Coordinates of C-alpha atoms and ligand atoms in Angstrom, one line a residue:
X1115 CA 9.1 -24.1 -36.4
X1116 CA 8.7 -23.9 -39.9
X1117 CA 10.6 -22.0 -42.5
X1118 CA 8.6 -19.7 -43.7
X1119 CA 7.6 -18.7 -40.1
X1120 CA 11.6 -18.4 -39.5
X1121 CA 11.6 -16.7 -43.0
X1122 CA 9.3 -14.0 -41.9
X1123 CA 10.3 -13.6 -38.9
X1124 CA 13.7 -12.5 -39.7
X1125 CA 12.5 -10.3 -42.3
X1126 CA 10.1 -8.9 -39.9
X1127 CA 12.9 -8.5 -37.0
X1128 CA 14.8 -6.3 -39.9
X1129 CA 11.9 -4.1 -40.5
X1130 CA 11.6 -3.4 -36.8
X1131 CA 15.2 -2.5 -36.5
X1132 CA 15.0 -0.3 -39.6
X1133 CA 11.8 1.3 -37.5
X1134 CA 13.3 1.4 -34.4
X1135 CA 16.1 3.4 -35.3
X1136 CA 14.0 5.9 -37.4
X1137 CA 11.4 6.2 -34.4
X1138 CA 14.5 6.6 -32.0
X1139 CA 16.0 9.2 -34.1
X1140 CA 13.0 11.4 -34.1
X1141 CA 11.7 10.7 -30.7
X1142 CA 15.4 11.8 -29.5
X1143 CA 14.8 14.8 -30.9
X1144 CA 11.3 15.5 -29.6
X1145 CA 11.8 14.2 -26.6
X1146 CA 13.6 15.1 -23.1
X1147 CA 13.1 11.2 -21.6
X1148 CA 14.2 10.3 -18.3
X1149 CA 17.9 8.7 -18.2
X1150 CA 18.8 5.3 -17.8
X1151 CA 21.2 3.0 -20.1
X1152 CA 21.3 3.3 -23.6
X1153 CA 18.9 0.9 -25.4
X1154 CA 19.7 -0.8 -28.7
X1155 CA 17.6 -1.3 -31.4
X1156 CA 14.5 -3.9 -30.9
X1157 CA 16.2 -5.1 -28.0
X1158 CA 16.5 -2.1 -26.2
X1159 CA 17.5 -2.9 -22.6
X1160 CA 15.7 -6.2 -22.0
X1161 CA 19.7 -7.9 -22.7
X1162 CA 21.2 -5.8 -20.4
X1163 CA 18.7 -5.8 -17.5
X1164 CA 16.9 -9.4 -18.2
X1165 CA 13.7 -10.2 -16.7
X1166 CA 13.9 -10.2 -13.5
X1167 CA 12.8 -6.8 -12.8
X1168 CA 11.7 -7.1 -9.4
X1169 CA 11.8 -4.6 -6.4
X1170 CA 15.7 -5.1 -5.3
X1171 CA 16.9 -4.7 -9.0
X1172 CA 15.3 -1.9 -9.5
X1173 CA 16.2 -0.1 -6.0
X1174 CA 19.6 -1.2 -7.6
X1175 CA 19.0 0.8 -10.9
X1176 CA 18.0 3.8 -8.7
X1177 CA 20.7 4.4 -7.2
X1178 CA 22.7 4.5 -10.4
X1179 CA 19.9 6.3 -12.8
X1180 CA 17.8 8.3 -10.1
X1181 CA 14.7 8.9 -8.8
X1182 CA 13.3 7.9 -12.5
X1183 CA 14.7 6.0 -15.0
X1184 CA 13.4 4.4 -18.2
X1185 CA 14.0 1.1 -19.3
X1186 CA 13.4 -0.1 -23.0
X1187 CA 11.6 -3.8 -22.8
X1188 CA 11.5 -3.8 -26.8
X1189 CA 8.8 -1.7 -27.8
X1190 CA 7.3 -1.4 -24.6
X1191 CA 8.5 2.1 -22.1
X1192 CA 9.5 1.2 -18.6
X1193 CA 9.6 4.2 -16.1
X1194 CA 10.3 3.0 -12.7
X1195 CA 9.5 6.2 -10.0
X1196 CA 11.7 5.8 -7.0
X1197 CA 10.9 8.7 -4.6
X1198 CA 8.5 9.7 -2.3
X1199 CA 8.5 12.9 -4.2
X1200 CA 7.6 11.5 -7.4
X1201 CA 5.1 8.5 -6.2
X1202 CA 3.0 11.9 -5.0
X1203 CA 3.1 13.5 -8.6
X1204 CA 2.2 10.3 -10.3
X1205 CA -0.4 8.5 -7.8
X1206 CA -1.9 11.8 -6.2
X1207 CA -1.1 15.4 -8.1
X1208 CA -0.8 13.4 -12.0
X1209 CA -3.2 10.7 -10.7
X1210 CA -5.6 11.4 -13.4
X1211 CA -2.7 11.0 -16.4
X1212 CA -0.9 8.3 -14.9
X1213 CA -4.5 6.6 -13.3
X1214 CA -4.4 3.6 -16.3
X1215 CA -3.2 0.4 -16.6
X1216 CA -0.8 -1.6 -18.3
X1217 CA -2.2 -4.5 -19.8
X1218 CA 0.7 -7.1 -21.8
X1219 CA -0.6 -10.3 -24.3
X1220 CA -1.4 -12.4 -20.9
X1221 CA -3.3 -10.3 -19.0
X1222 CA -5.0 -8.7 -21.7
X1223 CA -6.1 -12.8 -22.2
X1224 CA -7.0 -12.5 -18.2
X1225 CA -8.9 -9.5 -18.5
X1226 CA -10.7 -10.1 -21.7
X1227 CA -8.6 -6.6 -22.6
X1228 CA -9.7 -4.8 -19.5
X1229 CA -13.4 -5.5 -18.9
X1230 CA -12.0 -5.9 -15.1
X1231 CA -11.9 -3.4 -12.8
X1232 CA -8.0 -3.9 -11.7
X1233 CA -6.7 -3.8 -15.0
X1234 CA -8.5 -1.5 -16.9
X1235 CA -7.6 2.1 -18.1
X1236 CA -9.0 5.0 -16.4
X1237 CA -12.0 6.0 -17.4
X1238 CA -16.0 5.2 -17.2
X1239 CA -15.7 1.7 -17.1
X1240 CA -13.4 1.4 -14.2
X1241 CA -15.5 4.6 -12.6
X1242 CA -18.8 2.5 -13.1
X1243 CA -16.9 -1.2 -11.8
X1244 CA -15.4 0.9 -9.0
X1245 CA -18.8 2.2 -7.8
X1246 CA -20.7 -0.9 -8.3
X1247 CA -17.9 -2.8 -6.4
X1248 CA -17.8 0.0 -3.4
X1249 CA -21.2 -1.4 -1.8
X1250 CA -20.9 -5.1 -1.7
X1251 CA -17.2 -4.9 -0.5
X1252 CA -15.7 -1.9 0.3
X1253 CA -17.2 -0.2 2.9
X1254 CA -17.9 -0.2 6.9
X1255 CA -21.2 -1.9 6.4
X1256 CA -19.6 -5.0 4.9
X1257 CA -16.9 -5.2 7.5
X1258 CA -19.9 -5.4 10.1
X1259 CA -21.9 -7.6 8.6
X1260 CA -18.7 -10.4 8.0
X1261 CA -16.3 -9.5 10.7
X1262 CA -18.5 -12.0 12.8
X1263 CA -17.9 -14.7 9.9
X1264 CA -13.9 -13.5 9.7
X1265 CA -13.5 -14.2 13.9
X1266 CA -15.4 -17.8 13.4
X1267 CA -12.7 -18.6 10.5
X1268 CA -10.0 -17.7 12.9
X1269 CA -11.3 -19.7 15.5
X1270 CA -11.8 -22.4 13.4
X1271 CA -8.0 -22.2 12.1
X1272 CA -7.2 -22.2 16.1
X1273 CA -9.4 -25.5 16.7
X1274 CA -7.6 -27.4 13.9
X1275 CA -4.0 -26.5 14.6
X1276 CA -4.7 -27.4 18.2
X1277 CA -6.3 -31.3 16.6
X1278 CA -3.5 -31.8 14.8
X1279 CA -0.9 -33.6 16.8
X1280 CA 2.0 -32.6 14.6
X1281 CA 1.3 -28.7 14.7
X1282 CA 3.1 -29.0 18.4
X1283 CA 5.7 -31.3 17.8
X1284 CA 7.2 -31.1 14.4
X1285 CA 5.7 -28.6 12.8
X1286 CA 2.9 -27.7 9.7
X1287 CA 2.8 -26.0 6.9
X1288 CA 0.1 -23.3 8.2
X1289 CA -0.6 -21.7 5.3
X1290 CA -2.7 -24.4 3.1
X1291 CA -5.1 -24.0 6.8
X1292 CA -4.6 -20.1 6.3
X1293 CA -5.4 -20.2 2.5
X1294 CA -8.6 -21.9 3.5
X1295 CA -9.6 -19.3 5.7
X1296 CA -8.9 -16.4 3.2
X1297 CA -11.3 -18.3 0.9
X1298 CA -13.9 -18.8 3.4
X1299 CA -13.5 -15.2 4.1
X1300 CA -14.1 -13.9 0.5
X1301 CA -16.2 -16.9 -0.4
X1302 CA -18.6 -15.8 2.6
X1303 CA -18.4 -12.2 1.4
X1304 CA -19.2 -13.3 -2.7
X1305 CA -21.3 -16.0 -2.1
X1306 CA -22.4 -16.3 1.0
X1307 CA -20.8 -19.8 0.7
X1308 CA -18.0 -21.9 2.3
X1309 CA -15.7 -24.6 2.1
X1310 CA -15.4 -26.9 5.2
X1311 CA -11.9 -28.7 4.5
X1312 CA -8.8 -27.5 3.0
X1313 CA -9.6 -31.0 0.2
X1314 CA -13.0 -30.2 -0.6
X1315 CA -13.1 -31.1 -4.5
X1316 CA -14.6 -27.7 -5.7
X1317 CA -12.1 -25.7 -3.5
X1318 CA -9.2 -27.7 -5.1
X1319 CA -10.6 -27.0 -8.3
X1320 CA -10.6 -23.4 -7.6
X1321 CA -7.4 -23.4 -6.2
X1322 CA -5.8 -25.0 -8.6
X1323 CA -7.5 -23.0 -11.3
X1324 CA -6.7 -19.3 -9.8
X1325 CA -2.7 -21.1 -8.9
X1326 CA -2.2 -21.8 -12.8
X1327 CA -3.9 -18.5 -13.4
X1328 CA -1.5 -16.4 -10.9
X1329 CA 1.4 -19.0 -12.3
X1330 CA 1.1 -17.8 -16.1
X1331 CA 0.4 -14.3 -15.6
X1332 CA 3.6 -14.0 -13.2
X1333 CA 5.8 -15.8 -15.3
X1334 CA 8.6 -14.0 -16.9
X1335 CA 8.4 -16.8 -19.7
X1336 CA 6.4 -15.0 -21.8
X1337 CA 8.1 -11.7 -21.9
X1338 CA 9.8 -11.8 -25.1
X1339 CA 6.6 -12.5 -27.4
X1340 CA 5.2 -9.2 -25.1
X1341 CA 8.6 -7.3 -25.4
X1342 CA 9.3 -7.9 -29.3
X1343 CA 5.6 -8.1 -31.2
X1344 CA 7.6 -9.6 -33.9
X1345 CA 8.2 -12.5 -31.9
X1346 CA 4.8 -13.2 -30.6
X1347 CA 3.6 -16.0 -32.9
X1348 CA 6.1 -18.1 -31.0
X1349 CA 4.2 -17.3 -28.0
X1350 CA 0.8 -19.5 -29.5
X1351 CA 1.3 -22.0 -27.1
X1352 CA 1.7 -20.4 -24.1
X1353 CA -1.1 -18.1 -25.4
X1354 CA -3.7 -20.6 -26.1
X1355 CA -2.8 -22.3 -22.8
X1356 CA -3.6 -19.4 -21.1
X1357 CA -7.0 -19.3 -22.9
X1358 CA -8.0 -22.5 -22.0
X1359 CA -7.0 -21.5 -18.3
X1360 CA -8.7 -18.5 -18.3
X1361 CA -12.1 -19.8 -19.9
X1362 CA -12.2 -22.7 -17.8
X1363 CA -11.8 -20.8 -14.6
X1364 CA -14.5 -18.2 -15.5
X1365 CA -16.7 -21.0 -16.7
X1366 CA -16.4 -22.6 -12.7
X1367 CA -17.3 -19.1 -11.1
X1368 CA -20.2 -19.4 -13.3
X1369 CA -21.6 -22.9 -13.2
X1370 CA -20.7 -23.4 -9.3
X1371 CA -21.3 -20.2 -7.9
X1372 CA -23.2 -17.2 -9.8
X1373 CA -26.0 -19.3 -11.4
X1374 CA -26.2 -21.3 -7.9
X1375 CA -26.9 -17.5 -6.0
X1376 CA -29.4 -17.0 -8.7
X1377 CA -31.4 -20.2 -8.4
X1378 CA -31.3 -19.7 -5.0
X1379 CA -32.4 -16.2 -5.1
X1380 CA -35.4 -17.1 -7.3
X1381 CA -36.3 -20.0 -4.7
X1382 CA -36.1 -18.3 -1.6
X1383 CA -36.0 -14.5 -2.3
X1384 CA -32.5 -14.1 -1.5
X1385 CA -32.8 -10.6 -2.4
X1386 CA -33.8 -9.3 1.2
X1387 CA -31.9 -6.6 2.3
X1388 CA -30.3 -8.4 5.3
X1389 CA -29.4 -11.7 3.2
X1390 CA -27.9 -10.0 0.4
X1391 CA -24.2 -10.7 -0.2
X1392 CA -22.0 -9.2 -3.0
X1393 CA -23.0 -11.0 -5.8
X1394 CA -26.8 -10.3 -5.3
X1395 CA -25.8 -6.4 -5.8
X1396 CA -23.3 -7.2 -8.8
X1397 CA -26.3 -9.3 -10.0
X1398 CA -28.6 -5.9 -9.6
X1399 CA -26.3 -3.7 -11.6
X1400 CA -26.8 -6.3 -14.2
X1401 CA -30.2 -6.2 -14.2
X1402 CA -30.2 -2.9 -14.8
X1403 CA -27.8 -3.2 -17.7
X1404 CA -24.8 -1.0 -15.8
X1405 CA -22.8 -4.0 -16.8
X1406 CA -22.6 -7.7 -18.9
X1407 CA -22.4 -10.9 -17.9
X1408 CA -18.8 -11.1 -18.8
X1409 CA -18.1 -8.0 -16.2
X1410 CA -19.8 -10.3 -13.6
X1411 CA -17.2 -12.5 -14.0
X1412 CA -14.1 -10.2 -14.0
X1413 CA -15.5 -8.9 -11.1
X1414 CA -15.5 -12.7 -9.1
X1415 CA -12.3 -13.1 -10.7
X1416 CA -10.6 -10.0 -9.6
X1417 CA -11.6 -10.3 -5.9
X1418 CA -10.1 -14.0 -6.5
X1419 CA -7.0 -12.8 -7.1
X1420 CA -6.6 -9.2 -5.6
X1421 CA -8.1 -10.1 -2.3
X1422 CA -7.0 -13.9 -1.6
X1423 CA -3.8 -14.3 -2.2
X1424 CA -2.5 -10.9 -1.4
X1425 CA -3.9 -11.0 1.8
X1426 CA -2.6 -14.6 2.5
X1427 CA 1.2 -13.6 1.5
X1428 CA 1.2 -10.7 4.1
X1429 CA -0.3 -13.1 6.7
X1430 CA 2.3 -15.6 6.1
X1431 CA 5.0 -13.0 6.4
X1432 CA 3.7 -11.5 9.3
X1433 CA 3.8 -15.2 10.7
X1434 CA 7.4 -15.6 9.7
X1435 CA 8.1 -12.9 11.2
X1436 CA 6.7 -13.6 14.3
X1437 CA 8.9 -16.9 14.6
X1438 CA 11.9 -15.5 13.7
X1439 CA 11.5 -12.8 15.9
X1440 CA 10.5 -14.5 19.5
X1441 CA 10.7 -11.3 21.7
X1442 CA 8.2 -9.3 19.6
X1443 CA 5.9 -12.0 19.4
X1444 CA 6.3 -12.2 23.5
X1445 CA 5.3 -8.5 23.7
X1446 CA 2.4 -9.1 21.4
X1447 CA 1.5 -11.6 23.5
X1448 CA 1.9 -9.3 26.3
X1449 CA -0.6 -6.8 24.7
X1450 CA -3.4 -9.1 23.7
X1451 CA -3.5 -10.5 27.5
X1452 CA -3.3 -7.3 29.1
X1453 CA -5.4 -5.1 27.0
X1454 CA -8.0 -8.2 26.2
X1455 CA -7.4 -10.6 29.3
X1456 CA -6.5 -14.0 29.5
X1457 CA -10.3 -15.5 28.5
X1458 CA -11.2 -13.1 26.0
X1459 CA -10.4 -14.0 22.2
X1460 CA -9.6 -11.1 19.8
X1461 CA -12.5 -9.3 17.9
X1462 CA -12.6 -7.0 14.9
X1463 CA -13.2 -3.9 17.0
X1464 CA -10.3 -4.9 19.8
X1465 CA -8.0 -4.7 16.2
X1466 CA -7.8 -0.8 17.0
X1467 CA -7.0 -1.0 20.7
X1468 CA -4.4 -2.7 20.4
X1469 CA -1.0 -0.4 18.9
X1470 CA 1.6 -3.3 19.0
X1471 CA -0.7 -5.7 17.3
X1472 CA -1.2 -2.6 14.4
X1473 CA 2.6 -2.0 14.7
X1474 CA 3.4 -5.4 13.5
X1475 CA 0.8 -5.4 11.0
X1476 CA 2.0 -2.6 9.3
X1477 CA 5.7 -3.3 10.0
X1478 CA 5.0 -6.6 8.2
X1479 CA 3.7 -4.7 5.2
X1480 CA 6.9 -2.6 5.1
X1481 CA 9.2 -5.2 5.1
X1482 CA 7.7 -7.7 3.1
X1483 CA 5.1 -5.6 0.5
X1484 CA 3.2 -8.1 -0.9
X1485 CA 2.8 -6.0 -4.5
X1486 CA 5.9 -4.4 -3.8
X1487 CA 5.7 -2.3 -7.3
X1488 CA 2.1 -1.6 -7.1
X1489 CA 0.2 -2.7 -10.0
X1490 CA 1.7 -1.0 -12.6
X1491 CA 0.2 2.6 -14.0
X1492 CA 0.4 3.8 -17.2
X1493 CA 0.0 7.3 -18.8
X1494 CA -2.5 7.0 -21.9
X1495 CA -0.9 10.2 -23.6
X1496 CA 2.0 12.0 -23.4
X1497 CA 2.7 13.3 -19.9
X1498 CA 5.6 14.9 -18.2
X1499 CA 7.1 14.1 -15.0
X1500 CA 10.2 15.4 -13.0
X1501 CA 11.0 17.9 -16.2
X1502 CA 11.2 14.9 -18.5
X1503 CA 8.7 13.4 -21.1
X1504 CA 6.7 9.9 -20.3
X1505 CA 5.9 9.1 -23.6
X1506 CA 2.2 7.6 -23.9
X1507 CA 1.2 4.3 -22.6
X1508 CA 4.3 3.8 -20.9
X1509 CA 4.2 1.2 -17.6
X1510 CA 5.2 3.4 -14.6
X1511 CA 6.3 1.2 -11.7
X1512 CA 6.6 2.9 -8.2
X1513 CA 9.0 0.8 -6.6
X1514 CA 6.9 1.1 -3.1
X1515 CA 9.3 -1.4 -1.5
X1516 CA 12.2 1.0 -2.1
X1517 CA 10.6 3.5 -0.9
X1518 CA 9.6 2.2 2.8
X1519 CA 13.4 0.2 2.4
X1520 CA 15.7 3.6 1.8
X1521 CA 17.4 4.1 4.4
X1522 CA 17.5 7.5 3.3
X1523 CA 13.9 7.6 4.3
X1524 CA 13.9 5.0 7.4
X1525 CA 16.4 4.0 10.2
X1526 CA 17.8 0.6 9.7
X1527 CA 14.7 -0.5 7.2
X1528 CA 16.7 -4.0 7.3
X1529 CA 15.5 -4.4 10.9
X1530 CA 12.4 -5.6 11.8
X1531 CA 11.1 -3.8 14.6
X1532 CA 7.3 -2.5 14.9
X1533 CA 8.6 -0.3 17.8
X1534 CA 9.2 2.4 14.6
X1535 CA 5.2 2.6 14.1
X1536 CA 5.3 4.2 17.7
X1537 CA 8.5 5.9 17.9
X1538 CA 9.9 7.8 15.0
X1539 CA 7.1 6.8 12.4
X1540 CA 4.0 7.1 15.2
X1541 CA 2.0 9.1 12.8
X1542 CA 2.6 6.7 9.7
X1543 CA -0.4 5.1 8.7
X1544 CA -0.7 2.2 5.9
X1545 CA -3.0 4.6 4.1
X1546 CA -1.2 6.3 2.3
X1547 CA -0.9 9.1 4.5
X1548 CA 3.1 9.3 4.1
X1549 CA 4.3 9.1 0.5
X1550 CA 7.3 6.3 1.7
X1551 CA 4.9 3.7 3.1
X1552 CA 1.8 3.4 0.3
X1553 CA 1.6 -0.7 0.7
X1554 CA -1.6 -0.4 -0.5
X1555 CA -1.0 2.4 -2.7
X1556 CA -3.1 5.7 -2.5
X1557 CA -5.2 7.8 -4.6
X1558 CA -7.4 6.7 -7.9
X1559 CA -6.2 3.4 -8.3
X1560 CA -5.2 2.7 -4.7
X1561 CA -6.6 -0.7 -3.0
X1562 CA -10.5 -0.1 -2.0
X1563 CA -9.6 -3.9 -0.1
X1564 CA -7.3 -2.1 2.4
X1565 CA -10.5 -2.3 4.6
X1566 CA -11.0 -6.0 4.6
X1567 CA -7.2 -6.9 4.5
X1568 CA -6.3 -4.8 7.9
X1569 CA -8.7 -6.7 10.2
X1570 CA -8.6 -9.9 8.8
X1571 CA -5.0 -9.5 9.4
X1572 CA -5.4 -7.9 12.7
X1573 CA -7.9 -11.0 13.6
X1574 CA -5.9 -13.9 12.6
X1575 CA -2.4 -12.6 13.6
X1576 CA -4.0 -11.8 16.9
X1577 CA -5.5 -15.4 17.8
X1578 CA -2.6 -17.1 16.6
X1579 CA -0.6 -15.4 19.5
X1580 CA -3.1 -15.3 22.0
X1581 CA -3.5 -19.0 21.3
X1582 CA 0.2 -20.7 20.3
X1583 CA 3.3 -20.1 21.2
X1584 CA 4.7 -20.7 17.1
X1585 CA 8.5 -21.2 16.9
X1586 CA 10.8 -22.9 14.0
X1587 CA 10.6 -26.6 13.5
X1588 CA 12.8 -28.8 15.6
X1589 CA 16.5 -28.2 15.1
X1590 CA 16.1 -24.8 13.2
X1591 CA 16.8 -21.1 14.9
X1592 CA 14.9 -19.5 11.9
X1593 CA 12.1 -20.3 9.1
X1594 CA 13.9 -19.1 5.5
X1595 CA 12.3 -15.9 4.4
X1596 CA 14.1 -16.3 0.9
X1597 CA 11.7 -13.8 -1.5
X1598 CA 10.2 -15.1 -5.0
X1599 CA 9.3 -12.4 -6.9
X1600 CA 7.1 -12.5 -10.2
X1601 CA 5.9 -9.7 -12.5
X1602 CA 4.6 -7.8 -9.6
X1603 CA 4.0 -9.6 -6.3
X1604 CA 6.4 -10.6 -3.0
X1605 CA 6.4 -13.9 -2.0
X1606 CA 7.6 -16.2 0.3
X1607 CA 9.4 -19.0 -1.6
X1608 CA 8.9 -22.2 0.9
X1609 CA 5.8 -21.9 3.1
X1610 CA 7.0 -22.6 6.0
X1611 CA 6.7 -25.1 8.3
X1612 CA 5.7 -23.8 12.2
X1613 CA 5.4 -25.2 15.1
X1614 CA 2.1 -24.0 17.3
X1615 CA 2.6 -25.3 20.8
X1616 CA -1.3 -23.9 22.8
X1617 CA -0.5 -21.8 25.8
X1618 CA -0.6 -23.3 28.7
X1619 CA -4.4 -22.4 30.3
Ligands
HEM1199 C1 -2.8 -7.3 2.5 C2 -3.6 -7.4 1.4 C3 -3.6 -6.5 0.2 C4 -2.6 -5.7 -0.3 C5 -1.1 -5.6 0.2 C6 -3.1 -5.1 -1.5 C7 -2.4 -4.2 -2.3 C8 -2.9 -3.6 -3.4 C9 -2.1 -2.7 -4.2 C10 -0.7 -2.2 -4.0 C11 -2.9 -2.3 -5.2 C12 -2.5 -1.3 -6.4 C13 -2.5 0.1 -6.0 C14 -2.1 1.0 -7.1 O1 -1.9 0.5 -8.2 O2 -1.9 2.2 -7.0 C15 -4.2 -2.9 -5.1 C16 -5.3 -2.8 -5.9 C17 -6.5 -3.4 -5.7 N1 -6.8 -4.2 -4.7 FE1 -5.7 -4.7 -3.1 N2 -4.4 -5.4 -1.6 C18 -4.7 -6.3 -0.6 C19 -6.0 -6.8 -0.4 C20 -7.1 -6.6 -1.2 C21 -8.4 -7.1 -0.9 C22 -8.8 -7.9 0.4 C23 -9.2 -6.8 -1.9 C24 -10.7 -7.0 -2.1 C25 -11.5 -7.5 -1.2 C26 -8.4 -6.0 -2.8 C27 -8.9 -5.4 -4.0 C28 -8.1 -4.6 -4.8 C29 -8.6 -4.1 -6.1 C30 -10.0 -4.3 -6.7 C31 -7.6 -3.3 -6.6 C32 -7.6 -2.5 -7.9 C33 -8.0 -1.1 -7.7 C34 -8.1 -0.2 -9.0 O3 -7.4 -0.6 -9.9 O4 -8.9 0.7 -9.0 N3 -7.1 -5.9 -2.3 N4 -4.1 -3.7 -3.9

């Protein structure tokens, strides 16, 4: 670093605390915030509370500060909602105030500053991407049209397990086969398009693209340049990394896929009704000048990384839980042979017959939420909430985990047992219809994808039972379900290794 970089940065770092404390001072006075521990200047709480601010921390802080609680990151306004109560007022009643979006330096890079649909504030934009998206994705058309393509993925998974000699005897790592079939699945739905092996170069490309892409923008590395604005020009690197990242990425969902669909729309008329697939609508829009060319792109990188990955996480927990847990995946078993028959594999529209098999879905979702904070909301102006003020473009975090995890709200949330989704919790659905279980979230911003994730789920979950017995590998009683968290997603931290041994016909 150079000195008159250090020189000025000091200088500036004295300027902010001078401003901090005069900003404090007269916000104090203004304002009636929500409690939590005291900040100090430019710092404020980021020392005492660090980075980590994942799900379990703040359950943690909860219990100490409340239902809501602010947290200082620097300059930036933390509220973190912890009730059922108060997830209603800010995603339902408030969902209008509180219906924006956070963006820090890295995702604004990501986003190109919001011209996404996920990220942006609320407003036209994301009311004309929401709309425009609703069509080619989000709706009971597109389930029928692909649920046919999602069942020949599954089957396909099933087929390979069963070639590989080492899925019975020592085990495989099942998600890289699962990952490919979440990409065929969105690939087919985008693109009409599909990869046939998990090596196929332009998949690797992609997967390692969207990988770094998840990698930077999880990464609590960067959080000081974001917290502290003074400190950002020691961020350039990581910055300009994330540039090249995201311009190379957006530049292979143009060259490989979009202009492909087009050529191959002007060759063979792609456009008929029953050939269309999603980007031949996202395409129209454009056309008609509802949206850029850049929005095209936000929109195939979105789906890349709110549908894929998000839906492959809750898969492979639903999986691990399956193998640690041998008597619920007997009575699943049980289920899909009684209610479907030995000879018959499961099918979208079995997904709903069958109450165990929706019972470990969404006990899976409980347990381990893959976006366990929701994506984080923000308040563009001043707002009040619970009595206290939410000063403007604050990032509210509804700790959903927490709140389908209280045992305040749930018996023995530490257990995993499905048997809750038709006992106590019967009338719980995933939603949103029961402010302590919103894994998808609910209201404005809630996940339009809820509609493709539930039977993909349903399908795959379903054939892996109906076709494997899975257990641990040789000489282990359990596959580790240690968590990694990021800036907002649940993961598991080693994909595990399972053993599929096929039922015996
Ligand atoms: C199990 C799988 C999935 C889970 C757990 C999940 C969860 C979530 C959550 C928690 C949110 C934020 C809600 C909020 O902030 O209030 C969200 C937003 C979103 N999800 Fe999903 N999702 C999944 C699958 C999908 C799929 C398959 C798609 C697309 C095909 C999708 C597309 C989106 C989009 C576009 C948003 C942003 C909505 C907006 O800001 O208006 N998700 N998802």
């Amino acid at each position: 670093m150079d000195l008159l970089l250090l020189e000025k940065t000091l200088l500036g770092l004295f300027a902010a605390v001078v401003v901090a404390i005069v900003i404090s001072k007269l916000r104090g006075k203004r304002f009636k915030l929500p409690p939590g521990p005291i900040p100090v200047p430019v710092f404020g709480n980021w020392l005492q509370v660090g980075d980590d601010l994942n799900h379990r921390n703040l359950a943690s802080m909860a219990k100490k500060f409340g239902d809501v609680f602010l947290l200082r990151m620097g300059q930036r306004n933390l509220v973190v909602v912890s009730s059922p109560e108060l997830a209603k007022e800010v995603l339902h009643t408030q969902g209008v105030e509180f219906g924006s979006r956070t963006r820090n330096v890295v995702f604004d890079i990501f986003t190109g500053k919001g011209q996404d649909m996920v990220f942006t504030v609320y407003g036209e934009h994301w009311r004309k991407m929401r709309r425009i998206m609703t069509v080619p994705f989000f709706t009971n058309k597109v389930v029928q049209q692909y649920r046919y393509g999602w069942e020949a993925e599954a089957a396909a998974v099933v087929e390979d397990v069963k070639k590989n000699p080492d899925a019975a005897k020592n085990g495989i790592v099942l998600r890289n086969r699962l990952q490919l079939m979440m990409y065929n699945n969105l690939y087919r739905i985008m693109f009409d398009r599909r990869f046939e092996t998990e090596n196929d170069p332009l998949l690797l490309k992609l997967k390692a693209l969207n990988g770094e892409r998840s990698r930077l923008a999880q990464s609590f590395d960067y959080n000081y340049g974001d917290f502290i604005p003074i400190l950002r020009p020691f961020l350039r690197g990581y910055l300009k990394i994330c540039k090249e990242v995201k311009e190379t990425r957006l530049k292979l969902f143009k060259d490989y896929f979009v202009d492909e669909r087009k050529k191959l729309a002007s060759t063979k008329g792609a456009n008929n009704e029953g050939l269309k697939c999603a980007i031949d609508h996202i395409l129209e829009a454009q056309q008609k000048g509802e949206i850029n060319e850049d929005n095209v792109l936000y929109i195939v990188e979105n789906i890349n990384v709110a549908a894929i990955e998000t839906t492959l996480w809750s898969i492979e927990w639903g999986v691990a839980a399956l193998v640690n847990h041998p008597e619920i995946q007997k009575k699943l078993r049980h289920e899909l042979d009684t209610v479907l028959g030995r000879d018959k594999q499961i099918t979208e529209p079995d997904t709903y017959n069958l109450p165990y098999l929706q019972a470990v879905i969404k006990e899976t979702l409980r347990y381990k939420m893959a976006i366990p904070l929701l994506v984080p909301h923000m308040n563009l102006h001043d707002a009040k909430l619970a009595g206290y003020d939410i000063p403007a473009e604050s990032k509210i975090l509804v700790n959903a985990w927490w709140l389908a995890n209280n045992p305040d709200n749930w018996s023995n949330p530490d257990e995993f047992r499905p048997e809750r989704f038709l006992e106590e919790d019967a009338k719980v659905e995933a939603n949103g219809n029961d402010f302590r279980f919103l894994p998808f979230g609910v209201g404005r911003r809630s996940c339009p994808g809820i509609i493709i994730a539930l039977p993909i789920l349903g399908i795959i979950l379903g054939r892996l039972v109906q076709n494997f017995e899975l257990s641990p590998p040789p000489g282990q009683s359990k596959v580790d379900t240690s968590e990694k968290g990021g800036q907002f997603s649940l993961q598991i931290l080693k994909h595990s290794t399972i053993v599929l041994k096929p039922r015996s016909v």
